[in-house]
JSON list of C-alpha atoms in Angstrom, two decimals:
[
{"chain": "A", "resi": 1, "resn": "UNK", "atom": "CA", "xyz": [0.00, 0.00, 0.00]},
{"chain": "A", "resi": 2, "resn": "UNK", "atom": "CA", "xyz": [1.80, 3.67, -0.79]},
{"chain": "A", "resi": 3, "resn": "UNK", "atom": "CA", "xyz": [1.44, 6.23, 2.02]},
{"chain": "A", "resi": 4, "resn": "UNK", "atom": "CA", "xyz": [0.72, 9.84, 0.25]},
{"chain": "A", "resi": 5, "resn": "UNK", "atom": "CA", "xyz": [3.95, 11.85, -0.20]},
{"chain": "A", "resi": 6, "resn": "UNK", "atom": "CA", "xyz": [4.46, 14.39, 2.32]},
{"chain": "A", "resi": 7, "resn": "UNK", "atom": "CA", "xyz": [6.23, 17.50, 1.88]},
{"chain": "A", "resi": 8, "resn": "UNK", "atom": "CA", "xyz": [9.78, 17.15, 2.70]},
{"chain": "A", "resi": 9, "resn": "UNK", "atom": "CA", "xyz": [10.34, 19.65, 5.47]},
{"chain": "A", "resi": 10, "resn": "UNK", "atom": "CA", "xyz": [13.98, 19.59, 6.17]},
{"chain": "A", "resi": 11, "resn": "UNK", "atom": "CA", "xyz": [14.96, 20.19, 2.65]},
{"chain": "A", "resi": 12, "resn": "UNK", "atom": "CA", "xyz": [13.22, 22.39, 0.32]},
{"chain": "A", "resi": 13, "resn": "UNK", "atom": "CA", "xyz": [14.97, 22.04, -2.56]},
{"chain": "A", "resi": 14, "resn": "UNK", "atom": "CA", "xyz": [13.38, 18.88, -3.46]},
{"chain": "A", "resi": 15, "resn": "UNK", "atom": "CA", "xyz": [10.36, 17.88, -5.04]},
{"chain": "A", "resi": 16, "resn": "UNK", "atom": "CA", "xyz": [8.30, 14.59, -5.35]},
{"chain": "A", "resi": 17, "resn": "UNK", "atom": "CA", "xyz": [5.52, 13.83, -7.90]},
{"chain": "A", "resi": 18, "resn": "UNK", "atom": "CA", "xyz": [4.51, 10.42, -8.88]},
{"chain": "A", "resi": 19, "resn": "UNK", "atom": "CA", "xyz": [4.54, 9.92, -13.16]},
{"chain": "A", "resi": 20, "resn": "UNK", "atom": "CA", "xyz": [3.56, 6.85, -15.04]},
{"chain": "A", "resi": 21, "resn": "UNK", "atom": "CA", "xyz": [4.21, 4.31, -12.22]},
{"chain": "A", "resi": 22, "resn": "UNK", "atom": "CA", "xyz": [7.84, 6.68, -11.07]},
{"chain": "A", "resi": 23, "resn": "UNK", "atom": "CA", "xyz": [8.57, 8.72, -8.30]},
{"chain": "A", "resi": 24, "resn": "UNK", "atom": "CA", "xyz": [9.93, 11.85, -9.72]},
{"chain": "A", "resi": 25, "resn": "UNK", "atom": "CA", "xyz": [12.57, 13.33, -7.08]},
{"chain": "A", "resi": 26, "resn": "UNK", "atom": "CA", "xyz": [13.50, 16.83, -8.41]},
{"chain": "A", "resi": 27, "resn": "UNK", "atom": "CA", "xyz": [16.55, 18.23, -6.76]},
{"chain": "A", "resi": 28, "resn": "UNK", "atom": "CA", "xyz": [17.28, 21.79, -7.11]},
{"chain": "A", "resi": 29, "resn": "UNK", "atom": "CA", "xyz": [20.35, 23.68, -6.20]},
{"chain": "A", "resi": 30, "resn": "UNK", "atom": "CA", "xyz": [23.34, 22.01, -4.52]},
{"chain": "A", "resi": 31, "resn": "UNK", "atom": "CA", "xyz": [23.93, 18.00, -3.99]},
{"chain": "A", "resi": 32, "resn": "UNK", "atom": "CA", "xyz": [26.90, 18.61, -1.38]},
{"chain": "A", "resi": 33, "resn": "UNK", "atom": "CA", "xyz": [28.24, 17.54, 2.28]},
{"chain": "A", "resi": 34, "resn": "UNK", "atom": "CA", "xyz": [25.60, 20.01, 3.48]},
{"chain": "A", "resi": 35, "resn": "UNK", "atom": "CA", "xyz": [22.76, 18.89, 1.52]},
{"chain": "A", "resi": 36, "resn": "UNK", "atom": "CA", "xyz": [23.40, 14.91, 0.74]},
{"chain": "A", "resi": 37, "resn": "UNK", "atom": "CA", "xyz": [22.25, 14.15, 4.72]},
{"chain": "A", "resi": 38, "resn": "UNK", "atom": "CA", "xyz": [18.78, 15.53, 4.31]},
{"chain": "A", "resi": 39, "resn": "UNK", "atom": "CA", "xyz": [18.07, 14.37, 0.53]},
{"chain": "A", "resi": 40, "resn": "UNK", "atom": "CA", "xyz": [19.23, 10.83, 1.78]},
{"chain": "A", "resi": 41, "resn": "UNK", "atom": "CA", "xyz": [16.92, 10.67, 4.81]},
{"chain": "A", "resi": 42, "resn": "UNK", "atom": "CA", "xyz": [14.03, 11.92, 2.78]},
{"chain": "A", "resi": 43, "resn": "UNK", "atom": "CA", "xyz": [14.37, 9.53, -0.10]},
{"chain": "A", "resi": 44, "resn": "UNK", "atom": "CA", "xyz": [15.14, 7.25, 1.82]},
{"chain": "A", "resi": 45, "resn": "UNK", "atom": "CA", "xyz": [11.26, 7.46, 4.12]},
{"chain": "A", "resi": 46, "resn": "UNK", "atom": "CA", "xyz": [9.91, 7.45, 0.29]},
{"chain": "A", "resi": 47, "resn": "UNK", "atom": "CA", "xyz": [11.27, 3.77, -0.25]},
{"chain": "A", "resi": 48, "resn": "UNK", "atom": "CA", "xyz": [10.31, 2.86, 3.65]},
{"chain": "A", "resi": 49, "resn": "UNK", "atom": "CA", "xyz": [6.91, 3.83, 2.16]},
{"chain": "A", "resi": 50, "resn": "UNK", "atom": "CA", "xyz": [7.02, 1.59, -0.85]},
{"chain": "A", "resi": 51, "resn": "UNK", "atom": "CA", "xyz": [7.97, 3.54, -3.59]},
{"chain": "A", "resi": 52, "resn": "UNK", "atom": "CA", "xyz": [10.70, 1.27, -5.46]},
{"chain": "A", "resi": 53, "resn": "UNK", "atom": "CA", "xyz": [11.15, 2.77, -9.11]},
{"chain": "A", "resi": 54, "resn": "UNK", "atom": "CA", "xyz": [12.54, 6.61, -8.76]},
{"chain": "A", "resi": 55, "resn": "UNK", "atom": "CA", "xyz": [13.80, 9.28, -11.04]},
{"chain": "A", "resi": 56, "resn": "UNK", "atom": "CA", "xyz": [16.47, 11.41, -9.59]},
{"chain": "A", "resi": 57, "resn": "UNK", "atom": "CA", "xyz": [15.64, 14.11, -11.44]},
{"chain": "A", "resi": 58, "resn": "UNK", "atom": "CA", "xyz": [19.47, 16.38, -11.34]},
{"chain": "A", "resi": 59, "resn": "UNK", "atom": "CA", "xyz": [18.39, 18.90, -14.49]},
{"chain": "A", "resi": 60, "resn": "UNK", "atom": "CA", "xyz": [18.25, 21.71, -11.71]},
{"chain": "A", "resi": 61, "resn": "UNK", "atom": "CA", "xyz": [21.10, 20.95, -9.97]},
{"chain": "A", "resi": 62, "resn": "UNK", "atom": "CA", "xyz": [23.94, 23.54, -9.87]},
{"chain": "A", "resi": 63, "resn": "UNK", "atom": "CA", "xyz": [26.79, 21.92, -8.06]},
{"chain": "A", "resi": 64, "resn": "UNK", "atom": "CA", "xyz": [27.69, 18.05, -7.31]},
{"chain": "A", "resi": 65, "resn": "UNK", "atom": "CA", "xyz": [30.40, 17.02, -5.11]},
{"chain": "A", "resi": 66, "resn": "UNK", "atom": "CA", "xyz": [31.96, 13.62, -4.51]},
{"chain": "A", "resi": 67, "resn": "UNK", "atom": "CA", "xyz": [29.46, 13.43, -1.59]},
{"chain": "A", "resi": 68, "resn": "UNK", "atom": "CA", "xyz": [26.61, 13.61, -3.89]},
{"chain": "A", "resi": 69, "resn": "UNK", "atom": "CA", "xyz": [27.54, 10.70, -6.02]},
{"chain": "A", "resi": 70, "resn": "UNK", "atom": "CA", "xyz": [27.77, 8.98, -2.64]},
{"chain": "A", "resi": 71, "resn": "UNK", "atom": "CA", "xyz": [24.36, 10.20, -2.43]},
{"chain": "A", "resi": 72, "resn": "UNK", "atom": "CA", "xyz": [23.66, 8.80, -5.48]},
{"chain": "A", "resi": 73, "resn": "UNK", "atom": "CA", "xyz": [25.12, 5.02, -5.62]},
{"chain": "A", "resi": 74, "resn": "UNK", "atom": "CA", "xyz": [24.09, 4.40, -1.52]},
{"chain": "A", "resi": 75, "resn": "UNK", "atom": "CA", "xyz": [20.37, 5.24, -3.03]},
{"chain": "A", "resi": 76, "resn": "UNK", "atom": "CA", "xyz": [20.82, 2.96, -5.41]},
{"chain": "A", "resi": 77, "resn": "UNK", "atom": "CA", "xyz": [22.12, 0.21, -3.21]},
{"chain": "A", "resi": 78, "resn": "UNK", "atom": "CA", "xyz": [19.14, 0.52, -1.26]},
{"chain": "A", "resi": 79, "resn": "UNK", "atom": "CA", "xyz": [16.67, 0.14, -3.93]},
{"chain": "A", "resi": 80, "resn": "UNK", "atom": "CA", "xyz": [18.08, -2.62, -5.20]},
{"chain": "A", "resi": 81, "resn": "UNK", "atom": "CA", "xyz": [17.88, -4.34, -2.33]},
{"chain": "A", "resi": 82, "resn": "UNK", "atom": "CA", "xyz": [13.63, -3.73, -2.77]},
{"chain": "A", "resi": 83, "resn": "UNK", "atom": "CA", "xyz": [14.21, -4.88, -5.83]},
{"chain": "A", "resi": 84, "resn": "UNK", "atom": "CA", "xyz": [13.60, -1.23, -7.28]},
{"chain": "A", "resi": 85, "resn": "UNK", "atom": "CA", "xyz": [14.80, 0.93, -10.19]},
{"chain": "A", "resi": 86, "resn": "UNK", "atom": "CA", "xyz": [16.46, 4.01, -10.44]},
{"chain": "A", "resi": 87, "resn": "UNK", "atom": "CA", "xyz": [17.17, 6.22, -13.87]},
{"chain": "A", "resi": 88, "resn": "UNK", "atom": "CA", "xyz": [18.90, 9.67, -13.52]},
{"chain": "A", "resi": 89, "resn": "UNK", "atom": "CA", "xyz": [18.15, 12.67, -15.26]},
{"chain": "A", "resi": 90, "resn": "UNK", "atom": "CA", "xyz": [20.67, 15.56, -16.20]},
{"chain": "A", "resi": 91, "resn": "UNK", "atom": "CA", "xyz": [21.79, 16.95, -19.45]},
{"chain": "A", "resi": 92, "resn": "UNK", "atom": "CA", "xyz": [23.99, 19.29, -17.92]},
{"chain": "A", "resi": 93, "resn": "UNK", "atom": "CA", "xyz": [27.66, 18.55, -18.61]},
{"chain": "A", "resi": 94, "resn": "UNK", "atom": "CA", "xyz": [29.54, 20.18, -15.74]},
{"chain": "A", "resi": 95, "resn": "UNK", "atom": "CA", "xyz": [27.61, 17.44, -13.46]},
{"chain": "A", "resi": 96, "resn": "UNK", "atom": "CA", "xyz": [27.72, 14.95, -15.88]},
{"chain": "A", "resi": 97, "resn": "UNK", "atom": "CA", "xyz": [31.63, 15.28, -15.36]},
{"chain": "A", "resi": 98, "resn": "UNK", "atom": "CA", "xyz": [31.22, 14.71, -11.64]},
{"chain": "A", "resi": 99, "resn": "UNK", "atom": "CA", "xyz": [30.03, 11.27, -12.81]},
{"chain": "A", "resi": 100, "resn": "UNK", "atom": "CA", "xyz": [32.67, 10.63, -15.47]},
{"chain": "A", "resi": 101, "resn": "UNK", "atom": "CA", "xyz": [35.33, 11.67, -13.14]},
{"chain": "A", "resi": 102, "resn": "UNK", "atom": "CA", "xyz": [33.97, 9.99, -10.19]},
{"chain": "A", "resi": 103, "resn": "UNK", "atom": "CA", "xyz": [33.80, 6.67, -12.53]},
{"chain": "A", "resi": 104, "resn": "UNK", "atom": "CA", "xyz": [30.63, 6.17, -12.29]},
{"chain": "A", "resi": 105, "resn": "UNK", "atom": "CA", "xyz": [29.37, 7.57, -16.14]},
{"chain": "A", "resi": 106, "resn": "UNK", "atom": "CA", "xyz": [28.96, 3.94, -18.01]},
{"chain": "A", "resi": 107, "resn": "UNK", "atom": "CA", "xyz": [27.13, 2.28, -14.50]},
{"chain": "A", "resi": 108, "resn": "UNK", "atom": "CA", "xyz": [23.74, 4.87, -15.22]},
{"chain": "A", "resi": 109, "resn": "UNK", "atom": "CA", "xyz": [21.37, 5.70, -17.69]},
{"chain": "A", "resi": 110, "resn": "UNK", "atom": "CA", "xyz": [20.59, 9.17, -18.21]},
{"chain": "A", "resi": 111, "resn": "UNK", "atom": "CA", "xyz": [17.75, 10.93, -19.68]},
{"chain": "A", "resi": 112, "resn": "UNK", "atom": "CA", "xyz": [17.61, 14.41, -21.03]},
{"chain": "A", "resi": 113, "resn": "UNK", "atom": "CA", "xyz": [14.65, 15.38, -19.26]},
{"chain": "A", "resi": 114, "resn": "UNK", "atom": "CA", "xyz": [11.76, 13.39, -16.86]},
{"chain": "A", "resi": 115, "resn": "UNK", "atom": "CA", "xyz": [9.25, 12.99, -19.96]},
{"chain": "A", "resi": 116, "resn": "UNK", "atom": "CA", "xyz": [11.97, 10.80, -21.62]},
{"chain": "A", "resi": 117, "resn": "UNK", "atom": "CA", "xyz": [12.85, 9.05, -18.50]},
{"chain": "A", "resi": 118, "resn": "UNK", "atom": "CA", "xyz": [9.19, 8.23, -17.37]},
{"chain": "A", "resi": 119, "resn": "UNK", "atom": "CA", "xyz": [8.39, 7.16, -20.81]},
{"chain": "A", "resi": 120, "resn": "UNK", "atom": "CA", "xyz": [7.81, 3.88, -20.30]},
{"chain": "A", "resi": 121, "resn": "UNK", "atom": "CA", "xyz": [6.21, 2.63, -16.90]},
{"chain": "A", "resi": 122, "resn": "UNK", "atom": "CA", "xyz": [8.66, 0.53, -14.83]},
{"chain": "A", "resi": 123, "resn": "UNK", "atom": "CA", "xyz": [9.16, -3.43, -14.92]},
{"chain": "A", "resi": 124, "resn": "UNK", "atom": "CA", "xyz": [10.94, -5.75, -12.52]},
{"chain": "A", "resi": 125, "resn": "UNK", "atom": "CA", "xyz": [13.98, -4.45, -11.11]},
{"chain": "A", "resi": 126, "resn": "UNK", "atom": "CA", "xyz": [15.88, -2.42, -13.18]},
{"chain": "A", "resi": 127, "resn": "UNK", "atom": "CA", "xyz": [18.99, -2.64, -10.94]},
{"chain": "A", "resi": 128, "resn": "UNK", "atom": "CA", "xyz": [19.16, -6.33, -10.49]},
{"chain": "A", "resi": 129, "resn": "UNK", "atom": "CA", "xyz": [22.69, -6.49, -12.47]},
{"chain": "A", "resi": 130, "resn": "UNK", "atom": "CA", "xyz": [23.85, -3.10, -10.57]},
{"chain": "A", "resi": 131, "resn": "UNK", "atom": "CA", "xyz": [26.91, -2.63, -11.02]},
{"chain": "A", "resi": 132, "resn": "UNK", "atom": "CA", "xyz": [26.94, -3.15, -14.63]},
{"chain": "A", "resi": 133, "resn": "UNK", "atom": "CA", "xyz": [28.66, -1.26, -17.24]},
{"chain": "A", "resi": 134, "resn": "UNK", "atom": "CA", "xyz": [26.59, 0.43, -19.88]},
{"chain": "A", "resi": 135, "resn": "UNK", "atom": "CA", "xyz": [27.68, -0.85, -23.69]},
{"chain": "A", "resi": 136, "resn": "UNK", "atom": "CA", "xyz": [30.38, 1.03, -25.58]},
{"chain": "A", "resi": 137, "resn": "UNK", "atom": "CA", "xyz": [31.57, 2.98, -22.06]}
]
């Protein structure tokens, strides 16, 4: 049974909307040491309360640091172990190099923008092979 999303008090530079079966997470702003904690901890309660297949929506996001993309794969850890999926969106270059220099590029699919990423409704678990190299990276 899904429990309604609640606004996410500690951290307002996130927002959650349910498309097509995903749970859009839009992050605005910074994805830091000071801001990982709280986007964590509130992702986190939205996979307590069932919600397995997320988009982590980064096309606002202005900065990432190394602690983000710990952000990032410990999320992923955790819905895999619920047997969820998790797609990232960002087109933005400067973050996408956070990923390609963190080594972490060829391991995620990314999508341009949440219409493309929520496209298709989620099957099965889309991280069951996690950590698996995307072709040709």
């Amino acid at each position: 049974m899904r429990t309604p999303i609640q606004p996410i008090p500690e951290n307002d530079t996130l927002e959650v909307r349910v498309v097509n079966g995903w749970t859009v997470v839009t992050v605005t702003g910074e994805v830091d040491i000071c801001s990982s904690g709280a986007i964590r901890a509130a992702v986190g309660r939205l996979i307590d309360a069932g919600h397995r297949h997320c988009v982590l929506d980064l096309c606002q996001v202005t900065f990432l640091d190394s602690m983000g993309l710990g952000l990032i794969v410990a999320l992923t850890k955790r819905l895999r172990s619920h047997a969820g999926s998790l797609v990232l969106t960002c087109a933005d270059r400067r973050v996408l190099k956070v990923f390609k220099a963190g080594g972490l590029y060829s391991f995620y699919a990314f999508h341009d923008s949440v219409a493309e990423a929520t496209r298709r409704a989620p099957e099965g678990s889309g991280l069951a092979g996690w950590p698996h190299r995307r072709g040709g990276e």
